[in-house]
Amino acid sequence: MSVRVPAKVNLQLGVGPIRDDGYHDLVSVFHAVSLFDEVTAAPAGRLEVTVESAPYSRVAVDGVPTGADNLAARAALLVAARLGVEPAVALRIRKAIPVAGGMAGGSADAAAALVACARLWDDRDDPALTRDDLLDLASDLGSDVPFALLGGTAIGVGRGERLTPALARGVFHWVFATADGGLSTPAVYAECDRIRAADSRPGTRPQVSEDLMAALATGDAKNLGAALVNDLQPAALKLRPSLRRTLAAGRDLGAIGALVSGSGPTCAFLASNDEHAAELAADLDGAGVAETIVRASGPVPGATVV
């Protein structure tokens, strides 16, 4: 059973003050893009995980865990426990989503594993696990996992796991510049808190950007580019100063929107159309400001059986 699952870019990532439980209240406008991992689940004697780059991808997978700490493995264990079966499955993960790149690759793999294992073990005619059940399991795994199931464009609140689909007309064209090596999401949040504390600025409860939602609803790429915002970007730039050069290069080369994707270090650039995206990708590649340059479009569906 094989499941394809998309990367995400946060069109808006609003980060509130740190809560008593250690999390932050978030407002995240998620947008699924056509950069996919694929997870295949097959019967095996025990739970096994293998990870490789997709044939068309140059994603480095050396740092991806293959034990029980892999999110896809944890997803398989949750499904097995809910269905009362042994987690005897081999998971093969083919990655095209950057690792630790702020595009929720690990969360995407977990969502794909939820769907693949449910299809492998559940009764097709009378399934015990509904879509809502899978979403509940997804929220137990991480804040970004439910969106990888849903796909499209959606507003996430709380830790980002409570989702409402958002109206998005048309297709938006993106260029992503990946960096050499990842950034730790907890480290980026910690740096965000440190910067705010140093500035005596704890942060305020985030609100959904009306300008951004209007741009999505009308399919206006130029206005969407102007409305992109990421509260974690200053922290990501502090931890990885070279990203300033990448963002500046994309803007100078004609991107109509630019921001660090999620916790970084991948930088996302919005183009006005497909032709513009091709030109921007070629120019960024020539500028030598990133490890790799990839194009994608969105929105696209979430985890899908292939």
PDB file of C-alpha atoms in Angstrom:
ATOM      1  CA  MET A   1       0.000   0.000   0.000  1.00  0.00           C
ATOM      2  CA  SER A   2       1.623   3.253  -1.175  1.00  0.00           C
ATOM      3  CA  VAL A   3       0.575   6.752  -0.168  1.00  0.00           C
ATOM      4  CA  ARG A   4       1.809  10.021  -1.647  1.00  0.00           C
ATOM      5  CA  VAL A   5       1.868  13.060   0.632  1.00  0.00           C
ATOM      6  CA  PRO A   6       2.760  16.719  -0.019  1.00  0.00           C
ATOM      7  CA  ALA A   7       5.058  19.254   1.566  1.00  0.00           C
ATOM      8  CA  LYS A   8       3.617  22.407   3.072  1.00  0.00           C
ATOM      9  CA  VAL A   9       4.546  26.042   3.167  1.00  0.00           C
ATOM     10  CA  ASN A  10       3.191  28.366   5.853  1.00  0.00           C
ATOM     11  CA  LEU A  11       1.725  31.402   4.107  1.00  0.00           C
ATOM     12  CA  GLN A  12       1.255  32.888   7.547  1.00  0.00           C
ATOM     13  CA  LEU A  13       2.819  31.641  10.763  1.00  0.00           C
ATOM     14  CA  GLY A  14       1.733  33.731  13.710  1.00  0.00           C
ATOM     15  CA  VAL A  15       3.357  32.732  17.000  1.00  0.00           C
ATOM     16  CA  GLY A  16       1.858  33.779  20.317  1.00  0.00           C
ATOM     17  CA  PRO A  17       3.546  33.840  23.746  1.00  0.00           C
ATOM     18  CA  ILE A  18       4.774  30.566  25.201  1.00  0.00           C
ATOM     19  CA  ARG A  19       2.075  28.732  27.162  1.00  0.00           C
ATOM     20  CA  ASP A  20       2.293  26.957  30.510  1.00  0.00           C
ATOM     21  CA  ASP A  21       2.506  23.617  28.688  1.00  0.00           C
ATOM     22  CA  GLY A  22       5.571  24.756  26.739  1.00  0.00           C
ATOM     23  CA  TYR A  23       3.746  25.192  23.437  1.00  0.00           C
ATOM     24  CA  HIS A  24       2.786  28.407  21.674  1.00  0.00           C
ATOM     25  CA  ASP A  25      -0.631  29.465  20.456  1.00  0.00           C
ATOM     26  CA  LEU A  26      -0.340  29.545  16.682  1.00  0.00           C
ATOM     27  CA  VAL A  27      -2.237  30.832  13.708  1.00  0.00           C
ATOM     28  CA  SER A  28      -0.922  29.023  10.675  1.00  0.00           C
ATOM     29  CA  VAL A  29      -2.209  29.260   7.133  1.00  0.00           C
ATOM     30  CA  PHE A  30      -1.009  25.993   5.635  1.00  0.00           C
ATOM     31  CA  HIS A  31      -0.641  25.506   1.885  1.00  0.00           C
ATOM     32  CA  ALA A  32       0.147  22.078   0.392  1.00  0.00           C
ATOM     33  CA  VAL A  33       2.514  22.100  -2.584  1.00  0.00           C
ATOM     34  CA  SER A  34       3.445  19.584  -5.262  1.00  0.00           C
ATOM     35  CA  LEU A  35       6.621  18.296  -3.660  1.00  0.00           C
ATOM     36  CA  PHE A  36       5.873  14.766  -2.485  1.00  0.00           C
ATOM     37  CA  ASP A  37       7.178  11.993  -0.274  1.00  0.00           C
ATOM     38  CA  GLU A  38       5.859   8.475  -0.822  1.00  0.00           C
ATOM     39  CA  VAL A  39       5.423   5.894   1.954  1.00  0.00           C
ATOM     40  CA  THR A  40       4.857   2.230   1.123  1.00  0.00           C
ATOM     41  CA  ALA A  41       3.611  -0.196   3.781  1.00  0.00           C
ATOM     42  CA  ALA A  42       4.047  -3.945   3.264  1.00  0.00           C
ATOM     43  CA  PRO A  43       3.531  -6.950   5.576  1.00  0.00           C
ATOM     44  CA  ALA A  44       6.699  -7.975   7.442  1.00  0.00           C
ATOM     45  CA  GLY A  45       7.821  -9.979  10.447  1.00  0.00           C
ATOM     46  CA  ARG A  46       8.327  -6.809  12.514  1.00  0.00           C
ATOM     47  CA  LEU A  47       8.239  -3.031  12.232  1.00  0.00           C
ATOM     48  CA  GLU A  48      10.965  -1.884   9.862  1.00  0.00           C
ATOM     49  CA  VAL A  49      11.710   1.531   8.359  1.00  0.00           C
ATOM     50  CA  THR A  50      13.909   2.302   5.367  1.00  0.00           C
ATOM     51  CA  VAL A  51      14.466   5.773   3.987  1.00  0.00           C
ATOM     52  CA  GLU A  52      15.794   6.759   0.571  1.00  0.00           C
ATOM     53  CA  SER A  53      15.753   9.729  -1.762  1.00  0.00           C
ATOM     54  CA  ALA A  54      13.075   9.706  -4.430  1.00  0.00           C
ATOM     55  CA  PRO A  55      14.591   8.807  -7.834  1.00  0.00           C
ATOM     56  CA  TYR A  56      14.110  12.354  -9.169  1.00  0.00           C
ATOM     57  CA  SER A  57      15.281  14.061  -5.952  1.00  0.00           C
ATOM     58  CA  ARG A  58      18.598  15.118  -4.454  1.00  0.00           C
ATOM     59  CA  VAL A  59      17.288  15.204  -0.888  1.00  0.00           C
ATOM     60  CA  ALA A  60      19.892  14.030   1.646  1.00  0.00           C
ATOM     61  CA  VAL A  61      18.380  11.431   3.976  1.00  0.00           C
ATOM     62  CA  ASP A  62      21.400  10.543   6.137  1.00  0.00           C
ATOM     63  CA  GLY A  63      19.960  12.133   9.253  1.00  0.00           C
ATOM     64  CA  VAL A  64      16.481  10.613   9.027  1.00  0.00           C
ATOM     65  CA  PRO A  65      15.935   8.083  11.856  1.00  0.00           C
ATOM     66  CA  THR A  66      14.937   4.547  10.945  1.00  0.00           C
ATOM     67  CA  GLY A  67      14.002   3.363  14.435  1.00  0.00           C
ATOM     68  CA  ALA A  68      11.004   3.845  16.689  1.00  0.00           C
ATOM     69  CA  ASP A  69      11.673   7.598  16.860  1.00  0.00           C
ATOM     70  CA  ASN A  70      10.751   8.004  13.188  1.00  0.00           C
ATOM     71  CA  LEU A  71       7.329   9.674  13.068  1.00  0.00           C
ATOM     72  CA  ALA A  72       6.114   7.224  10.427  1.00  0.00           C
ATOM     73  CA  ALA A  73       7.013   4.318  12.727  1.00  0.00           C
ATOM     74  CA  ARG A  74       5.161   5.991  15.580  1.00  0.00           C
ATOM     75  CA  ALA A  75       2.155   6.388  13.282  1.00  0.00           C
ATOM     76  CA  ALA A  76       2.222   2.673  12.465  1.00  0.00           C
ATOM     77  CA  LEU A  77       2.326   1.834  16.179  1.00  0.00           C
ATOM     78  CA  LEU A  78      -0.692   4.058  16.868  1.00  0.00           C
ATOM     79  CA  VAL A  79      -2.746   2.468  14.092  1.00  0.00           C
ATOM     80  CA  ALA A  80      -1.789  -1.036  15.222  1.00  0.00           C
ATOM     81  CA  ALA A  81      -2.745  -0.255  18.824  1.00  0.00           C
ATOM     82  CA  ARG A  82      -6.101   1.224  17.778  1.00  0.00           C
ATOM     83  CA  LEU A  83      -6.917  -1.800  15.592  1.00  0.00           C
ATOM     84  CA  GLY A  84      -5.529  -4.378  18.021  1.00  0.00           C
ATOM     85  CA  VAL A  85      -3.023  -5.875  15.575  1.00  0.00           C
ATOM     86  CA  GLU A  86       0.699  -6.464  15.648  1.00  0.00           C
ATOM     87  CA  PRO A  87       2.725  -3.619  14.082  1.00  0.00           C
ATOM     88  CA  ALA A  88       4.371  -6.058  11.676  1.00  0.00           C
ATOM     89  CA  VAL A  89       5.003  -3.782   8.726  1.00  0.00           C
ATOM     90  CA  ALA A  90       7.878  -2.621   6.548  1.00  0.00           C
ATOM     91  CA  LEU A  91       7.691   1.088   5.804  1.00  0.00           C
ATOM     92  CA  ARG A  92       9.685   2.370   2.849  1.00  0.00           C
ATOM     93  CA  ILE A  93       9.914   6.161   2.726  1.00  0.00           C
ATOM     94  CA  ARG A  94      10.964   7.836  -0.501  1.00  0.00           C
ATOM     95  CA  LYS A  95      11.731  11.476   0.157  1.00  0.00           C
ATOM     96  CA  ALA A  96      11.576  14.519  -2.054  1.00  0.00           C
ATOM     97  CA  ILE A  97      10.597  16.915   0.762  1.00  0.00           C
ATOM     98  CA  PRO A  98      13.695  18.538   2.334  1.00  0.00           C
ATOM     99  CA  VAL A  99      14.739  17.012   5.667  1.00  0.00           C
ATOM    100  CA  ALA A 100      14.500  19.436   8.619  1.00  0.00           C
ATOM    101  CA  GLY A 101      13.705  22.120   6.062  1.00  0.00           C
ATOM    102  CA  GLY A 102      10.573  23.717   7.517  1.00  0.00           C
ATOM    103  CA  MET A 103       8.263  21.957   5.037  1.00  0.00           C
ATOM    104  CA  ALA A 104       6.919  19.270   7.414  1.00  0.00           C
ATOM    105  CA  GLY A 105       8.527  16.296   5.701  1.00  0.00           C
ATOM    106  CA  GLY A 106       8.522  14.147   8.832  1.00  0.00           C
ATOM    107  CA  SER A 107       4.919  15.059   9.558  1.00  0.00           C
ATOM    108  CA  ALA A 108       3.993  14.257   5.972  1.00  0.00           C
ATOM    109  CA  ASP A 109       5.554  10.809   6.299  1.00  0.00           C
ATOM    110  CA  ALA A 110       3.601  10.195   9.508  1.00  0.00           C
ATOM    111  CA  ALA A 111       0.341  11.128   7.783  1.00  0.00           C
ATOM    112  CA  ALA A 112       1.140   8.834   4.875  1.00  0.00           C
ATOM    113  CA  ALA A 113       1.961   5.979   7.270  1.00  0.00           C
ATOM    114  CA  LEU A 114      -1.367   6.467   9.072  1.00  0.00           C
ATOM    115  CA  VAL A 115      -3.268   6.098   5.816  1.00  0.00           C
ATOM    116  CA  ALA A 116      -1.119   3.260   4.461  1.00  0.00           C
ATOM    117  CA  CYS A 117      -1.285   1.158   7.631  1.00  0.00           C
ATOM    118  CA  ALA A 118      -5.008   1.759   8.057  1.00  0.00           C
ATOM    119  CA  ARG A 119      -5.588   0.561   4.498  1.00  0.00           C
ATOM    120  CA  LEU A 120      -3.279  -2.407   5.054  1.00  0.00           C
ATOM    121  CA  TRP A 121      -4.805  -3.619   8.332  1.00  0.00           C
ATOM    122  CA  ASP A 122      -8.357  -2.250   8.469  1.00  0.00           C
ATOM    123  CA  ASP A 123     -11.495  -3.894   7.070  1.00  0.00           C
ATOM    124  CA  ARG A 124     -12.130  -2.284   3.684  1.00  0.00           C
ATOM    125  CA  ASP A 125     -15.892  -2.984   3.778  1.00  0.00           C
ATOM    126  CA  ASP A 126     -16.427  -1.970   7.403  1.00  0.00           C
ATOM    127  CA  PRO A 127     -13.445   0.118   8.510  1.00  0.00           C
ATOM    128  CA  ALA A 128     -12.911   0.672  12.212  1.00  0.00           C
ATOM    129  CA  LEU A 129     -10.926   3.858  11.590  1.00  0.00           C
ATOM    130  CA  THR A 130     -12.747   6.811  10.062  1.00  0.00           C
ATOM    131  CA  ARG A 131     -11.134   9.902   8.592  1.00  0.00           C
ATOM    132  CA  ASP A 132     -11.863  11.697  11.870  1.00  0.00           C
ATOM    133  CA  ASP A 133     -10.132   8.881  13.775  1.00  0.00           C
ATOM    134  CA  LEU A 134      -7.040   9.306  11.618  1.00  0.00           C
ATOM    135  CA  LEU A 135      -7.099  13.052  12.247  1.00  0.00           C
ATOM    136  CA  ASP A 136      -7.220  12.385  16.005  1.00  0.00           C
ATOM    137  CA  LEU A 137      -4.236  10.058  15.747  1.00  0.00           C
ATOM    138  CA  ALA A 138      -2.466  12.636  13.586  1.00  0.00           C
ATOM    139  CA  SER A 139      -2.866  15.337  16.237  1.00  0.00           C
ATOM    140  CA  ASP A 140      -1.272  12.991  18.786  1.00  0.00           C
ATOM    141  CA  LEU A 141       1.792  12.740  16.545  1.00  0.00           C
ATOM    142  CA  GLY A 142       2.424  16.443  15.940  1.00  0.00           C
ATOM    143  CA  SER A 143       0.971  19.804  15.055  1.00  0.00           C
ATOM    144  CA  ASP A 144       1.622  19.546  11.311  1.00  0.00           C
ATOM    145  CA  VAL A 145       0.460  15.942  10.812  1.00  0.00           C
ATOM    146  CA  PRO A 146      -3.295  16.639  10.532  1.00  0.00           C
ATOM    147  CA  PHE A 147      -2.736  19.117   7.716  1.00  0.00           C
ATOM    148  CA  ALA A 148      -0.687  16.579   5.758  1.00  0.00           C
ATOM    149  CA  LEU A 149      -3.796  14.377   5.800  1.00  0.00           C
ATOM    150  CA  LEU A 150      -6.072  17.222   4.719  1.00  0.00           C
ATOM    151  CA  GLY A 151      -3.938  19.097   2.184  1.00  0.00           C
ATOM    152  CA  GLY A 152      -5.210  22.033   0.154  1.00  0.00           C
ATOM    153  CA  THR A 153      -5.088  25.326   2.036  1.00  0.00           C
ATOM    154  CA  ALA A 154      -6.232  25.530   5.649  1.00  0.00           C
ATOM    155  CA  ILE A 155      -6.105  27.668   8.764  1.00  0.00           C
ATOM    156  CA  GLY A 156      -4.608  25.942  11.807  1.00  0.00           C
ATOM    157  CA  VAL A 157      -5.055  27.231  15.355  1.00  0.00           C
ATOM    158  CA  GLY A 158      -4.099  26.011  18.820  1.00  0.00           C
ATOM    159  CA  ARG A 159      -0.783  24.251  18.218  1.00  0.00           C
ATOM    160  CA  GLY A 160      -1.749  24.341  14.534  1.00  0.00           C
ATOM    161  CA  GLU A 161      -3.623  21.032  14.679  1.00  0.00           C
ATOM    162  CA  ARG A 162      -7.202  22.413  14.703  1.00  0.00           C
ATOM    163  CA  LEU A 163      -7.921  22.965  11.043  1.00  0.00           C
ATOM    164  CA  THR A 164     -10.473  24.830   8.968  1.00  0.00           C
ATOM    165  CA  PRO A 165     -10.265  24.587   5.158  1.00  0.00           C
ATOM    166  CA  ALA A 166      -9.619  27.958   3.518  1.00  0.00           C
ATOM    167  CA  LEU A 167     -10.907  29.202   0.177  1.00  0.00           C
ATOM    168  CA  ALA A 168      -8.072  29.442  -2.340  1.00  0.00           C
ATOM    169  CA  ARG A 169      -8.813  30.103  -6.001  1.00  0.00           C
ATOM    170  CA  GLY A 170      -6.435  29.260  -8.813  1.00  0.00           C
ATOM    171  CA  VAL A 171      -2.924  27.850  -8.700  1.00  0.00           C
ATOM    172  CA  PHE A 172       0.085  29.487  -7.070  1.00  0.00           C
ATOM    173  CA  HIS A 173       3.607  28.853  -8.359  1.00  0.00           C
ATOM    174  CA  TRP A 174       6.566  28.489  -6.003  1.00  0.00           C
ATOM    175  CA  VAL A 175      10.323  28.169  -6.050  1.00  0.00           C
ATOM    176  CA  PHE A 176      12.019  26.655  -2.995  1.00  0.00           C
ATOM    177  CA  ALA A 177      15.663  27.166  -2.128  1.00  0.00           C
ATOM    178  CA  THR A 178      16.960  24.472   0.207  1.00  0.00           C
ATOM    179  CA  ALA A 179      19.955  24.901   2.486  1.00  0.00           C
ATOM    180  CA  ASP A 180      22.863  22.640   3.327  1.00  0.00           C
ATOM    181  CA  GLY A 181      21.778  21.076   6.612  1.00  0.00           C
ATOM    182  CA  GLY A 182      18.557  21.553   8.546  1.00  0.00           C
ATOM    183  CA  LEU A 183      17.352  23.643  11.454  1.00  0.00           C
ATOM    184  CA  SER A 184      15.869  22.201  14.632  1.00  0.00           C
ATOM    185  CA  THR A 185      12.274  23.350  15.068  1.00  0.00           C
ATOM    186  CA  PRO A 186      12.547  23.450  18.902  1.00  0.00           C
ATOM    187  CA  ALA A 187      15.751  25.482  18.591  1.00  0.00           C
ATOM    188  CA  VAL A 188      14.049  28.015  16.326  1.00  0.00           C
ATOM    189  CA  TYR A 189      11.105  28.419  18.707  1.00  0.00           C
ATOM    190  CA  ALA A 190      13.527  28.783  21.629  1.00  0.00           C
ATOM    191  CA  GLU A 191      15.431  31.479  19.733  1.00  0.00           C
ATOM    192  CA  CYS A 192      12.143  33.257  18.971  1.00  0.00           C
ATOM    193  CA  ASP A 193      11.346  33.283  22.707  1.00  0.00           C
ATOM    194  CA  ARG A 194      14.872  34.486  23.519  1.00  0.00           C
ATOM    195  CA  ILE A 195      14.658  37.372  21.025  1.00  0.00           C
ATOM    196  CA  ARG A 196      11.288  38.446  22.398  1.00  0.00           C
ATOM    197  CA  ALA A 197      12.505  38.254  25.993  1.00  0.00           C
ATOM    198  CA  ALA A 198      15.582  40.333  25.148  1.00  0.00           C
ATOM    199  CA  ASP A 199      13.308  42.938  23.547  1.00  0.00           C
ATOM    200  CA  SER A 200      10.802  42.759  26.444  1.00  0.00           C
ATOM    201  CA  ARG A 201       8.260  41.767  23.813  1.00  0.00           C
ATOM    202  CA  PRO A 202       6.452  38.542  24.809  1.00  0.00           C
ATOM    203  CA  GLY A 203       4.281  38.497  21.702  1.00  0.00           C
ATOM    204  CA  THR A 204       0.538  38.851  21.322  1.00  0.00           C
ATOM    205  CA  ARG A 205      -2.212  36.406  20.454  1.00  0.00           C
ATOM    206  CA  PRO A 206      -1.943  35.946  16.674  1.00  0.00           C
ATOM    207  CA  GLN A 207      -4.816  36.652  14.297  1.00  0.00           C
ATOM    208  CA  VAL A 208      -5.448  35.459  10.755  1.00  0.00           C
ATOM    209  CA  SER A 209      -4.332  38.026   8.182  1.00  0.00           C
ATOM    210  CA  GLU A 210      -7.366  39.444   6.372  1.00  0.00           C
ATOM    211  CA  ASP A 211      -5.173  40.618   3.492  1.00  0.00           C
ATOM    212  CA  LEU A 212      -3.764  37.146   3.018  1.00  0.00           C
ATOM    213  CA  MET A 213      -7.181  35.475   3.082  1.00  0.00           C
ATOM    214  CA  ALA A 214      -8.529  37.977   0.558  1.00  0.00           C
ATOM    215  CA  ALA A 215      -5.595  37.302  -1.769  1.00  0.00           C
ATOM    216  CA  LEU A 216      -6.199  33.542  -1.554  1.00  0.00           C
ATOM    217  CA  ALA A 217      -9.929  33.923  -2.171  1.00  0.00           C
ATOM    218  CA  THR A 218      -9.360  35.995  -5.303  1.00  0.00           C
ATOM    219  CA  GLY A 219      -6.335  34.041  -6.545  1.00  0.00           C
ATOM    220  CA  ASP A 220      -4.248  37.231  -6.586  1.00  0.00           C
ATOM    221  CA  ALA A 221      -0.621  36.100  -6.498  1.00  0.00           C
ATOM    222  CA  LYS A 222       0.815  39.617  -6.210  1.00  0.00           C
ATOM    223  CA  ASN A 223      -1.281  40.461  -3.147  1.00  0.00           C
ATOM    224  CA  LEU A 224      -0.552  37.061  -1.657  1.00  0.00           C
ATOM    225  CA  GLY A 225       3.164  37.700  -2.020  1.00  0.00           C
ATOM    226  CA  ALA A 226       2.827  40.996  -0.196  1.00  0.00           C
ATOM    227  CA  ALA A 227       0.898  39.356   2.659  1.00  0.00           C
ATOM    228  CA  LEU A 228       3.253  36.442   3.403  1.00  0.00           C
ATOM    229  CA  VAL A 229       4.488  36.536   7.002  1.00  0.00           C
ATOM    230  CA  ASN A 230       6.393  34.229   9.358  1.00  0.00           C
ATOM    231  CA  ASP A 231       6.953  35.176  13.007  1.00  0.00           C
ATOM    232  CA  LEU A 232       9.738  32.563  13.235  1.00  0.00           C
ATOM    233  CA  GLN A 233      11.737  34.144  10.430  1.00  0.00           C
ATOM    234  CA  PRO A 234      13.848  36.473  12.634  1.00  0.00           C
ATOM    235  CA  ALA A 235      14.867  33.498  14.780  1.00  0.00           C
ATOM    236  CA  ALA A 236      15.710  31.359  11.749  1.00  0.00           C
ATOM    237  CA  LEU A 237      17.809  34.206  10.306  1.00  0.00           C
ATOM    238  CA  LYS A 238      19.611  34.640  13.619  1.00  0.00           C
ATOM    239  CA  LEU A 239      20.513  30.944  13.715  1.00  0.00           C
ATOM    240  CA  ARG A 240      21.339  30.773   9.998  1.00  0.00           C
ATOM    241  CA  PRO A 241      22.479  34.263   8.854  1.00  0.00           C
ATOM    242  CA  SER A 242      23.222  33.022   5.314  1.00  0.00           C
ATOM    243  CA  LEU A 243      19.468  32.862   4.695  1.00  0.00           C
ATOM    244  CA  ARG A 244      19.417  36.661   4.484  1.00  0.00           C
ATOM    245  CA  ARG A 245      21.455  36.436   1.305  1.00  0.00           C
ATOM    246  CA  THR A 246      19.131  33.785  -0.122  1.00  0.00           C
ATOM    247  CA  LEU A 247      16.007  35.841   0.578  1.00  0.00           C
ATOM    248  CA  ALA A 248      17.593  39.005  -0.802  1.00  0.00           C
ATOM    249  CA  ALA A 249      18.659  37.194  -3.974  1.00  0.00           C
ATOM    250  CA  GLY A 250      15.143  35.900  -4.587  1.00  0.00           C
ATOM    251  CA  ARG A 251      13.623  39.342  -4.150  1.00  0.00           C
ATOM    252  CA  ASP A 252      16.263  40.967  -6.370  1.00  0.00           C
ATOM    253  CA  LEU A 253      15.604  38.340  -9.056  1.00  0.00           C
ATOM    254  CA  GLY A 254      11.916  39.174  -9.193  1.00  0.00           C
ATOM    255  CA  ALA A 255      10.057  37.012  -6.660  1.00  0.00           C
ATOM    256  CA  ILE A 256       6.731  38.635  -5.770  1.00  0.00           C
ATOM    257  CA  GLY A 257       6.888  37.139  -2.289  1.00  0.00           C
ATOM    258  CA  ALA A 258       9.659  35.654  -0.153  1.00  0.00           C
ATOM    259  CA  LEU A 259       9.880  34.131   3.301  1.00  0.00           C
ATOM    260  CA  VAL A 260      11.510  31.393   5.319  1.00  0.00           C
ATOM    261  CA  SER A 261       9.262  28.321   5.229  1.00  0.00           C
ATOM    262  CA  GLY A 262       8.117  27.373   8.731  1.00  0.00           C
ATOM    263  CA  SER A 263      11.097  26.972  11.043  1.00  0.00           C
ATOM    264  CA  GLY A 264      13.454  26.954   8.051  1.00  0.00           C
ATOM    265  CA  PRO A 265      15.976  26.823   6.597  1.00  0.00           C
ATOM    266  CA  THR A 266      14.160  26.371   3.258  1.00  0.00           C
ATOM    267  CA  CYS A 267      13.260  29.706   1.652  1.00  0.00           C
ATOM    268  CA  ALA A 268      10.034  29.996  -0.340  1.00  0.00           C
ATOM    269  CA  PHE A 269       9.599  32.379  -3.262  1.00  0.00           C
ATOM    270  CA  LEU A 270       6.280  33.109  -4.928  1.00  0.00           C
ATOM    271  CA  ALA A 271       6.198  33.652  -8.702  1.00  0.00           C
ATOM    272  CA  SER A 272       3.494  35.306 -10.747  1.00  0.00           C
ATOM    273  CA  ASN A 273       2.964  32.289 -13.038  1.00  0.00           C
ATOM    274  CA  ASP A 274       4.576  29.052 -14.198  1.00  0.00           C
ATOM    275  CA  GLU A 275       6.867  30.735 -16.733  1.00  0.00           C
ATOM    276  CA  HIS A 276       8.028  33.233 -14.137  1.00  0.00           C
ATOM    277  CA  ALA A 277       8.714  30.360 -11.702  1.00  0.00           C
ATOM    278  CA  ALA A 278      10.899  28.612 -14.293  1.00  0.00           C
ATOM    279  CA  GLU A 279      12.893  31.797 -14.901  1.00  0.00           C
ATOM    280  CA  LEU A 280      13.237  32.515 -11.182  1.00  0.00           C
ATOM    281  CA  ALA A 281      14.397  28.966 -10.459  1.00  0.00           C
ATOM    282  CA  ALA A 282      17.051  29.146 -13.171  1.00  0.00           C
ATOM    283  CA  ASP A 283      18.287  32.533 -11.955  1.00  0.00           C
ATOM    284  CA  LEU A 284      18.439  31.422  -8.318  1.00  0.00           C
ATOM    285  CA  ASP A 285      20.298  28.286  -9.315  1.00  0.00           C
ATOM    286  CA  GLY A 286      22.822  30.423 -11.174  1.00  0.00           C
ATOM    287  CA  ALA A 287      23.210  32.770  -8.209  1.00  0.00           C
ATOM    288  CA  GLY A 288      24.543  29.921  -6.054  1.00  0.00           C
ATOM    289  CA  VAL A 289      22.666  30.977  -2.926  1.00  0.00           C
ATOM    290  CA  ALA A 290      21.184  27.585  -2.051  1.00  0.00           C
ATOM    291  CA  GLU A 291      21.989  23.892  -1.958  1.00  0.00           C
ATOM    292  CA  THR A 292      19.193  22.999  -4.379  1.00  0.00           C
ATOM    293  CA  ILE A 293      16.386  24.816  -6.159  1.00  0.00           C
ATOM    294  CA  VAL A 294      13.027  23.115  -6.755  1.00  0.00           C
ATOM    295  CA  ARG A 295       9.729  24.286  -8.229  1.00  0.00           C
ATOM    296  CA  ALA A 296       6.251  23.374  -7.037  1.00  0.00           C
ATOM    297  CA  SER A 297       2.671  24.598  -7.239  1.00  0.00           C
ATOM    298  CA  GLY A 298      -0.290  24.570  -4.889  1.00  0.00           C
ATOM    299  CA  PRO A 299      -2.679  23.891  -3.463  1.00  0.00           C
ATOM    300  CA  VAL A 300      -2.674  20.092  -3.865  1.00  0.00           C
ATOM    301  CA  PRO A 301      -4.542  17.309  -1.987  1.00  0.00           C
ATOM    302  CA  GLY A 302      -3.225  15.715   1.186  1.00  0.00           C
ATOM    303  CA  ALA A 303      -2.179  12.091   1.721  1.00  0.00           C
ATOM    304  CA  THR A 304      -3.469  10.044  -1.220  1.00  0.00           C
ATOM    305  CA  VAL A 305      -3.307   6.321  -1.975  1.00  0.00           C
ATOM    306  CA  VAL A 306      -1.473   5.699  -5.248  1.00  0.00           C
TER     307      VAL A 306
END
